[in-house]
Amino acid sequence: MRQFCRCFVCAALCFLLTVPTLSAKRIRYCELIQEAGPAKRCSVRNFGGSSVRNLDYSVVILGDTHYDTDPPETYHSNYRDKEEWLERVRRAEFARNALMWSERCPRLLDRCASLVDSSTVMALQTGDLIQGDCGKGEVHRKMLDDVMNAFKAKFRSLPFVTVAGNHDIRGTDARKVYDEYMPARMSGELGIPVQGTTFAFMVGPDAYIVVDFTHPDAAELDRLLKKTKGARHTFVLVHGPVFPMDAANCRWFLFGGKSEAQEAARKHFRAEFAKRKAIVLCGHSHATALTEWKGDGGVITQLEMNSVWAREKQGTYPYPADNPDAYGRFRQNIKKMPDGSAVKDESALFDEYRPGITRYIHSYTAGSFKMNVSRKSVTVDFYAGDSEEVTYTYIIR
């Protein structure tokens, strides 16, 4: 399929690019924009064309997957930890992963792949693609390669986009390996030179900003927000939430640290996301939860997504009520941290956000997701476990 591309590197160059045809309703042409100069890191790809303001399409999504296998020695034979309690916790995770990937998660993955239709432009995954904890860089690379190849076998020619999660970079040399491996894979998926783990692309008139939650780059994120200004919808794809987590480790959210710099970045990007009426697609919490917050002159709508089907009962949705007053209450019932220490009082942090919470629907159900995007609305159909029918539809916009 003949497609026109533009590449600005010091000077504008126009050339013809051939890309695989996915379907008549999918990628129509691609526009490639790259900043010139030493900070040449902002890449934007356009599916469908920025002039197509009324483009309707869908995206299939997986939350955390923690890909692993049995026996644990396949990827974890070199894993050791100095902290006895931590090694115990992680080896329990290996066992959990082996069990769920022996049968439940393959069913979930098949169901997600079956949601693809002629309107689908890509598949997204919200980080923690793998378990990590390999003990050697070459084993970590193999784990990444194995999962990417396995998932691509399901999604085939559909672009598959993932974002860095804490497990994806956890272990000996894991950060180095991920930084070498994943930008190259994302370049192949999107057809653009992705040079880092924070980048952006366009789907028609909509901006998708991919943020490395594990090593957030505030300057790059600001640059991407400016580069995509004027988008119809702004989607932020990030592993960790942008709001304090309703969990023991509540500060494990984007710019959630206590330092002065982290506090400043948190408030700055909260305001920037709110102005853009950002839709945040994230994971990390192993929960499926909708949180909407109004403040800073705008609104942020966040959907946490979970595909860690650790127990069979997590394939059944309890249909929780929309209860903004419940935000932060799950954490209040937790008495100890994973290392046995007491849970710290973070009521002031939650009190900062609670007045602006207008919607909150929380469960620990696992499944797959299909986002439907149009000029008038954005909805996400949730399929609990490997359900054949839509379990619940989240009205995002």
Short mmCIF file of C-alpha atoms in Angstrom, two decimals:
data_model
loop_
_atom_site.label_atom_id
_atom_site.label_comp_id
_atom_site.label_asym_id
_atom_site.label_seq_id
_atom_site.Cartn_x
_atom_site.Cartn_y
_atom_site.Cartn_z
CA MET A 1 0.00 0.00 0.00
CA ARG A 2 1.51 3.29 -1.14
CA GLN A 3 1.70 5.78 1.66
CA PHE A 4 3.10 9.30 1.86
CA CYS A 5 5.43 10.05 4.76
CA ARG A 6 7.22 13.15 5.87
CA CYS A 7 10.36 13.15 7.87
CA PHE A 8 11.85 16.39 9.21
CA VAL A 9 15.50 15.89 10.12
CA CYS A 10 17.25 19.26 9.78
CA ALA A 11 15.32 19.76 6.51
CA ALA A 12 11.98 18.50 5.26
CA LEU A 13 12.18 15.43 3.08
CA CYS A 14 9.19 13.94 1.34
CA PHE A 15 9.26 10.34 0.15
CA LEU A 16 7.04 7.34 -0.56
CA LEU A 17 6.82 4.55 2.00
CA THR A 18 5.29 1.13 1.55
CA VAL A 19 3.65 -0.44 4.63
CA PRO A 20 1.64 -3.65 5.00
CA THR A 21 -2.08 -3.30 4.39
CA LEU A 22 -3.97 -4.30 7.54
CA SER A 23 -7.49 -3.67 6.23
CA ALA A 24 -9.47 -1.14 4.21
CA LYS A 25 -10.55 0.60 7.42
CA ARG A 26 -7.16 0.49 9.14
CA ILE A 27 -3.89 2.28 8.45
CA ARG A 28 -4.52 4.53 5.45
CA TYR A 29 -1.37 6.59 5.48
CA CYS A 30 1.37 7.46 7.87
CA GLU A 31 2.88 10.82 8.67
CA LEU A 32 6.27 10.69 10.33
CA ILE A 33 7.47 13.66 12.33
CA GLN A 34 10.79 13.79 14.09
CA GLU A 35 12.35 16.74 15.86
CA ALA A 36 15.71 17.93 14.57
CA GLY A 37 18.65 18.74 16.76
CA PRO A 38 20.29 17.01 19.75
CA ALA A 39 16.97 16.34 21.54
CA LYS A 40 15.76 14.25 18.60
CA ARG A 41 13.48 12.02 20.61
CA CYS A 42 9.89 13.02 19.86
CA SER A 43 8.27 10.66 17.39
CA VAL A 44 4.68 10.81 16.25
CA ARG A 45 3.00 8.37 13.90
CA ASN A 46 -0.38 9.09 12.38
CA PHE A 47 -2.84 6.30 11.59
CA GLY A 48 -5.68 7.53 9.40
CA GLY A 49 -4.49 11.10 8.97
CA SER A 50 -4.80 14.16 11.17
CA SER A 51 -7.49 15.59 8.89
CA VAL A 52 -9.83 12.69 9.65
CA ARG A 53 -11.55 14.38 12.57
CA ASN A 54 -14.48 11.97 12.66
CA LEU A 55 -12.47 8.74 12.57
CA ASP A 56 -14.08 5.85 14.49
CA TYR A 57 -11.94 2.87 15.49
CA SER A 58 -11.27 0.33 18.22
CA VAL A 59 -8.26 -0.83 20.24
CA VAL A 60 -7.91 -4.13 22.11
CA ILE A 61 -6.09 -3.93 25.44
CA LEU A 62 -4.41 -6.19 27.97
CA GLY A 63 -3.50 -5.10 31.48
CA ASP A 64 -0.55 -6.57 33.42
CA THR A 65 0.19 -10.07 32.12
CA HIS A 66 3.31 -11.19 34.08
CA TYR A 67 4.23 -13.69 31.37
CA ASP A 68 6.07 -16.69 32.82
CA THR A 69 6.12 -20.46 32.54
CA ASP A 70 6.60 -23.72 34.38
CA PRO A 71 9.10 -24.90 35.55
CA PRO A 72 10.36 -21.69 37.20
CA GLU A 73 13.91 -22.64 36.25
CA THR A 74 13.13 -21.74 32.64
CA TYR A 75 13.59 -18.03 33.42
CA HIS A 76 14.48 -17.86 37.12
CA SER A 77 17.30 -20.38 37.69
CA ASN A 78 19.76 -17.50 38.26
CA TYR A 79 17.49 -15.47 40.54
CA ARG A 80 18.70 -14.80 44.10
CA ASP A 81 17.85 -12.04 46.58
CA LYS A 82 19.66 -10.88 49.71
CA GLU A 83 16.36 -10.26 51.50
CA GLU A 84 14.82 -13.57 52.60
CA TRP A 85 11.26 -12.21 52.77
CA LEU A 86 11.56 -10.67 49.31
CA GLU A 87 12.83 -13.86 47.72
CA ARG A 88 9.98 -15.75 49.38
CA VAL A 89 7.42 -13.29 47.97
CA ARG A 90 8.88 -13.41 44.48
CA ARG A 91 9.13 -17.18 44.33
CA ALA A 92 5.45 -17.27 45.28
CA GLU A 93 4.85 -14.98 42.29
CA PHE A 94 6.73 -17.42 40.03
CA ALA A 95 4.43 -20.20 41.21
CA ARG A 96 1.34 -18.02 40.70
CA ASN A 97 2.45 -17.11 37.18
CA ALA A 98 3.23 -20.69 36.21
CA LEU A 99 -0.24 -21.76 37.31
CA MET A 100 -2.16 -19.00 35.54
CA TRP A 101 -0.09 -19.25 32.33
CA SER A 102 -0.61 -23.01 32.20
CA GLU A 103 -4.28 -22.55 31.31
CA ARG A 104 -6.22 -19.43 32.38
CA CYS A 105 -4.09 -16.68 30.82
CA PRO A 106 -3.81 -18.39 27.42
CA ARG A 107 -7.63 -18.44 27.37
CA LEU A 108 -7.71 -14.75 28.28
CA LEU A 109 -5.16 -13.92 25.58
CA ASP A 110 -7.14 -15.87 22.96
CA ARG A 111 -10.29 -14.00 23.96
CA CYS A 112 -8.53 -10.65 23.61
CA ALA A 113 -7.22 -11.58 20.15
CA SER A 114 -10.71 -12.66 19.10
CA LEU A 115 -12.01 -9.14 19.82
CA VAL A 116 -10.07 -7.79 16.83
CA ASP A 117 -12.27 -6.78 13.90
CA SER A 118 -12.07 -4.50 10.87
CA SER A 119 -12.27 -1.39 13.09
CA THR A 120 -9.28 -2.39 15.25
CA VAL A 121 -6.10 -0.37 14.66
CA MET A 122 -3.81 -1.85 17.33
CA ALA A 123 -3.38 -3.85 20.52
CA LEU A 124 -2.09 -2.19 23.70
CA GLN A 125 -0.58 -3.68 26.86
CA THR A 126 -0.18 -1.62 30.03
CA GLY A 127 3.20 -2.90 31.26
CA ASP A 128 4.49 -5.73 33.46
CA LEU A 129 4.43 -7.71 30.26
CA ILE A 130 6.76 -10.22 31.92
CA GLN A 131 7.63 -11.26 35.47
CA GLY A 132 11.34 -10.39 35.20
CA ASP A 133 13.60 -11.58 38.07
CA CYS A 134 15.78 -13.59 35.68
CA GLY A 135 19.16 -13.05 37.33
CA LYS A 136 20.96 -12.66 33.98
CA GLY A 137 20.57 -10.16 31.19
CA GLU A 138 20.54 -12.73 28.40
CA VAL A 139 17.73 -14.65 30.12
CA HIS A 140 15.76 -11.43 30.57
CA ARG A 141 16.16 -10.72 26.86
CA LYS A 142 14.91 -14.21 26.04
CA MET A 143 11.87 -13.71 28.26
CA LEU A 144 11.03 -10.45 26.46
CA ASP A 145 11.57 -12.05 23.07
CA ASP A 146 9.47 -15.09 23.96
CA VAL A 147 6.47 -13.05 25.10
CA MET A 148 6.62 -10.60 22.19
CA ASN A 149 6.74 -13.45 19.70
CA ALA A 150 3.96 -15.36 21.48
CA PHE A 151 1.65 -12.33 21.60
CA LYS A 152 2.45 -11.34 18.02
CA ALA A 153 1.46 -14.83 16.94
CA LYS A 154 -2.00 -14.00 18.31
CA PHE A 155 -2.33 -10.42 17.06
CA ARG A 156 -0.46 -11.10 13.81
CA SER A 157 -0.05 -7.98 11.63
CA LEU A 158 -1.83 -5.74 14.14
CA PRO A 159 0.59 -3.26 15.77
CA PHE A 160 1.25 -4.34 19.36
CA VAL A 161 2.32 -1.53 21.73
CA THR A 162 3.54 -2.05 25.28
CA VAL A 163 4.84 0.33 27.96
CA ALA A 164 7.58 -0.19 30.54
CA GLY A 165 6.42 -1.68 33.85
CA ASN A 166 8.47 -2.27 36.99
CA HIS A 167 8.67 -6.03 36.35
CA ASP A 168 9.83 -5.45 32.78
CA ILE A 169 13.02 -3.84 34.10
CA ARG A 170 13.44 -5.87 37.31
CA GLY A 171 16.52 -8.03 37.77
CA THR A 172 20.20 -8.15 36.89
CA ASP A 173 20.89 -6.01 33.77
CA ALA A 174 17.13 -5.92 33.12
CA ARG A 175 16.96 -2.14 32.63
CA LYS A 176 19.83 -2.20 30.14
CA VAL A 177 18.30 -5.09 28.22
CA TYR A 178 14.84 -3.53 28.09
CA ASP A 179 16.22 -0.20 26.84
CA GLU A 180 18.11 -2.00 24.08
CA TYR A 181 15.35 -4.41 23.13
CA MET A 182 11.96 -2.73 23.42
CA PRO A 183 12.45 0.55 21.51
CA ALA A 184 13.62 -1.52 18.54
CA ARG A 185 10.55 -3.75 18.79
CA MET A 186 8.24 -0.74 19.09
CA SER A 187 9.93 0.81 16.05
CA GLY A 188 9.03 -2.31 14.12
CA GLU A 189 5.47 -2.32 15.40
CA LEU A 190 4.77 1.35 14.69
CA GLY A 191 7.03 1.85 11.69
CA ILE A 192 8.83 4.82 13.27
CA PRO A 193 12.24 5.23 14.91
CA VAL A 194 11.26 4.91 18.58
CA GLN A 195 14.43 5.92 20.40
CA GLY A 196 13.38 5.59 24.03
CA THR A 197 10.71 4.30 26.35
CA THR A 198 8.65 7.51 26.36
CA PHE A 199 7.19 8.40 22.96
CA ALA A 200 3.97 9.38 21.20
CA PHE A 201 1.97 8.57 18.09
CA MET A 202 -1.33 9.63 16.56
CA VAL A 203 -4.32 7.54 15.59
CA GLY A 204 -6.14 9.86 13.22
CA PRO A 205 -6.89 12.96 15.31
CA ASP A 206 -6.10 11.28 18.64
CA ALA A 207 -2.82 11.44 20.57
CA TYR A 208 -1.35 8.41 22.35
CA ILE A 209 1.42 9.35 24.77
CA VAL A 210 3.43 6.40 26.08
CA VAL A 211 5.09 7.19 29.42
CA ASP A 212 7.85 5.20 31.13
CA PHE A 213 6.49 5.11 34.67
CA THR A 214 9.66 3.43 35.97
CA HIS A 215 11.96 6.29 34.83
CA PRO A 216 9.67 9.24 34.03
CA ASP A 217 11.25 11.96 31.90
CA ALA A 218 9.42 15.19 32.71
CA ALA A 219 11.09 17.22 29.96
CA GLU A 220 10.23 14.63 27.31
CA LEU A 221 6.66 14.32 28.55
CA ASP A 222 6.23 18.11 28.36
CA ARG A 223 7.62 18.05 24.82
CA LEU A 224 5.20 15.32 23.75
CA LEU A 225 2.22 17.16 25.24
CA LYS A 226 3.17 20.25 23.25
CA LYS A 227 3.81 18.21 20.11
CA THR A 228 0.35 16.65 20.26
CA LYS A 229 -1.54 19.78 21.30
CA GLY A 230 -4.91 20.06 19.59
CA ALA A 231 -5.62 16.33 19.55
CA ARG A 232 -9.27 15.28 19.62
CA HIS A 233 -8.66 12.82 22.47
CA THR A 234 -5.45 12.51 24.49
CA PHE A 235 -4.68 8.99 25.75
CA VAL A 236 -1.87 8.50 28.26
CA LEU A 237 -0.55 4.94 28.24
CA VAL A 238 1.44 4.36 31.44
CA HIS A 239 2.03 1.37 33.68
CA GLY A 240 1.32 3.00 37.04
CA PRO A 241 -1.75 5.13 37.76
CA VAL A 242 -1.64 8.93 37.83
CA PHE A 243 -3.66 9.00 41.07
CA PRO A 244 -2.52 7.63 44.46
CA MET A 245 -3.11 3.88 44.46
CA ASP A 246 -5.87 2.54 46.66
CA ALA A 247 -3.40 -0.07 47.93
CA ALA A 248 -0.65 -0.56 50.49
CA ASN A 249 2.01 1.03 48.26
CA CYS A 250 -0.17 4.05 47.54
CA ARG A 251 2.72 6.23 46.35
CA TRP A 252 3.61 3.89 43.52
CA PHE A 253 1.95 6.17 40.99
CA LEU A 254 3.36 8.58 38.38
CA PHE A 255 5.58 11.15 40.14
CA GLY A 256 4.32 9.79 43.46
CA GLY A 257 7.49 10.39 45.48
CA LYS A 258 7.71 12.73 48.46
CA SER A 259 10.64 14.85 47.24
CA GLU A 260 10.09 18.48 46.31
CA ALA A 261 10.86 17.71 42.65
CA GLN A 262 8.40 14.80 42.55
CA GLU A 263 5.67 16.85 44.23
CA ALA A 264 6.17 19.65 41.70
CA ALA A 265 6.10 17.25 38.74
CA ARG A 266 3.00 15.49 40.08
CA LYS A 267 1.03 18.72 40.38
CA HIS A 268 2.32 20.07 37.07
CA PHE A 269 1.32 17.02 35.04
CA ARG A 270 -1.95 16.61 36.90
CA ALA A 271 -2.84 20.11 35.71
CA GLU A 272 -1.58 19.44 32.17
CA PHE A 273 -3.51 16.17 31.90
CA ALA A 274 -6.64 17.80 33.30
CA LYS A 275 -6.48 20.64 30.76
CA ARG A 276 -6.25 18.04 28.00
CA LYS A 277 -9.11 16.02 29.53
CA ALA A 278 -6.70 13.10 29.40
CA ILE A 279 -7.82 9.49 29.34
CA VAL A 280 -5.29 7.40 31.26
CA LEU A 281 -4.92 3.71 30.39
CA CYS A 282 -2.84 1.96 33.03
CA GLY A 283 -2.30 -1.16 35.12
CA HIS A 284 0.08 -2.01 37.98
CA SER A 285 -2.54 -2.34 40.72
CA HIS A 286 -3.88 -5.73 39.52
CA ALA A 287 -7.31 -4.13 39.72
CA THR A 288 -9.91 -3.18 37.15
CA ALA A 289 -10.99 0.27 38.27
CA LEU A 290 -12.41 3.48 36.83
CA THR A 291 -11.43 6.70 38.59
CA GLU A 292 -12.46 10.15 37.43
CA TRP A 293 -11.12 13.33 38.99
CA LYS A 294 -12.17 16.92 38.28
CA GLY A 295 -9.88 19.78 39.21
CA ASP A 296 -7.10 22.07 37.93
CA GLY A 297 -9.60 23.40 35.40
CA GLY A 298 -10.33 20.09 33.72
CA VAL A 299 -10.87 16.36 34.14
CA ILE A 300 -8.79 13.17 34.12
CA THR A 301 -10.45 9.81 33.53
CA GLN A 302 -8.32 6.79 34.43
CA LEU A 303 -8.98 3.13 33.75
CA GLU A 304 -6.78 0.62 35.56
CA MET A 305 -6.79 -2.70 33.72
CA ASN A 306 -5.89 -6.14 35.02
CA SER A 307 -5.08 -9.32 33.07
CA VAL A 308 -3.42 -11.21 35.95
CA TRP A 309 -5.95 -14.05 36.25
CA ALA A 310 -4.33 -15.49 39.34
CA ARG A 311 -7.41 -17.23 40.75
CA GLU A 312 -10.38 -18.66 38.90
CA LYS A 313 -12.84 -16.46 40.82
CA GLN A 314 -11.15 -13.35 39.39
CA GLY A 315 -12.81 -14.23 36.10
CA THR A 316 -16.18 -13.24 37.61
CA TYR A 317 -17.11 -9.56 37.86
CA PRO A 318 -18.88 -8.52 41.11
CA TYR A 319 -20.53 -5.45 39.52
CA PRO A 320 -19.37 -2.94 42.15
CA ALA A 321 -21.27 0.31 42.60
CA ASP A 322 -19.98 3.64 41.36
CA ASN A 323 -19.03 5.12 44.72
CA PRO A 324 -16.62 8.10 44.77
CA ASP A 325 -16.66 8.06 48.58
CA ALA A 326 -15.00 4.63 48.51
CA TYR A 327 -11.76 5.99 47.00
CA GLY A 328 -8.93 5.23 49.40
CA ARG A 329 -11.04 3.02 51.67
CA PHE A 330 -9.48 -0.25 50.46
CA ARG A 331 -6.11 0.94 51.76
CA GLN A 332 -7.57 1.78 55.16
CA ASN A 333 -8.27 -1.92 55.71
CA ILE A 334 -4.62 -2.91 55.11
CA LYS A 335 -2.64 -3.20 58.34
CA LYS A 336 0.80 -4.38 57.17
CA MET A 337 3.12 -3.89 54.22
CA PRO A 338 4.52 -6.93 52.35
CA ASP A 339 7.72 -6.75 54.45
CA GLY A 340 5.69 -6.87 57.67
CA SER A 341 6.06 -3.19 58.56
CA ALA A 342 3.08 -1.04 59.49
CA VAL A 343 1.15 0.82 56.79
CA LYS A 344 2.03 4.52 56.87
CA ASP A 345 -0.62 7.17 57.30
CA GLU A 346 -1.15 8.81 53.89
CA SER A 347 -4.54 10.34 54.63
CA ALA A 348 -3.33 13.84 53.65
CA LEU A 349 -2.44 12.60 50.17
CA PHE A 350 -5.85 11.01 49.65
CA ASP A 351 -7.60 14.06 51.12
CA GLU A 352 -5.93 16.15 48.40
CA TYR A 353 -7.65 14.10 45.69
CA ARG A 354 -10.87 12.90 47.33
CA PRO A 355 -12.92 16.12 46.85
CA GLY A 356 -12.36 15.93 43.09
CA ILE A 357 -13.27 12.25 42.67
CA THR A 358 -16.54 12.12 40.72
CA ARG A 359 -16.55 8.43 39.73
CA TYR A 360 -14.95 5.36 41.29
CA ILE A 361 -15.72 1.75 40.32
CA HIS A 362 -13.23 -0.77 41.72
CA SER A 363 -12.80 -4.53 41.48
CA TYR A 364 -9.95 -7.07 41.32
CA THR A 365 -11.41 -8.87 38.30
CA ALA A 366 -9.05 -9.89 35.48
CA GLY A 367 -9.87 -9.94 31.80
CA SER A 368 -9.38 -8.21 28.45
CA PHE A 369 -10.67 -4.94 27.08
CA LYS A 370 -11.87 -3.35 23.86
CA MET A 371 -11.87 0.42 23.59
CA ASN A 372 -14.25 2.04 21.10
CA VAL A 373 -13.31 5.56 20.03
CA SER A 374 -15.41 8.06 18.10
CA ARG A 375 -15.90 11.80 17.86
CA LYS A 376 -18.74 11.72 20.37
CA SER A 377 -17.63 9.06 22.84
CA VAL A 378 -15.00 6.73 24.23
CA THR A 379 -16.15 3.48 25.84
CA VAL A 380 -14.34 0.37 27.02
CA ASP A 381 -15.97 -3.05 26.90
CA PHE A 382 -14.62 -5.33 29.62
CA TYR A 383 -14.60 -9.11 29.19
CA ALA A 384 -14.04 -10.77 32.58
CA GLY A 385 -11.83 -13.85 32.37
CA ASP A 386 -12.48 -15.29 28.92
CA SER A 387 -16.15 -14.30 28.84
CA GLU A 388 -17.86 -14.59 25.46
CA GLU A 389 -20.11 -11.63 26.23
CA VAL A 390 -19.33 -8.08 27.32
CA THR A 391 -19.24 -8.12 31.12
CA TYR A 392 -19.39 -4.37 31.66
CA THR A 393 -19.02 -1.22 29.56
CA TYR A 394 -17.11 1.68 31.09
CA ILE A 395 -18.29 5.03 29.76
CA ILE A 396 -15.08 7.05 29.56
CA ARG A 397 -16.39 10.05 27.60
#
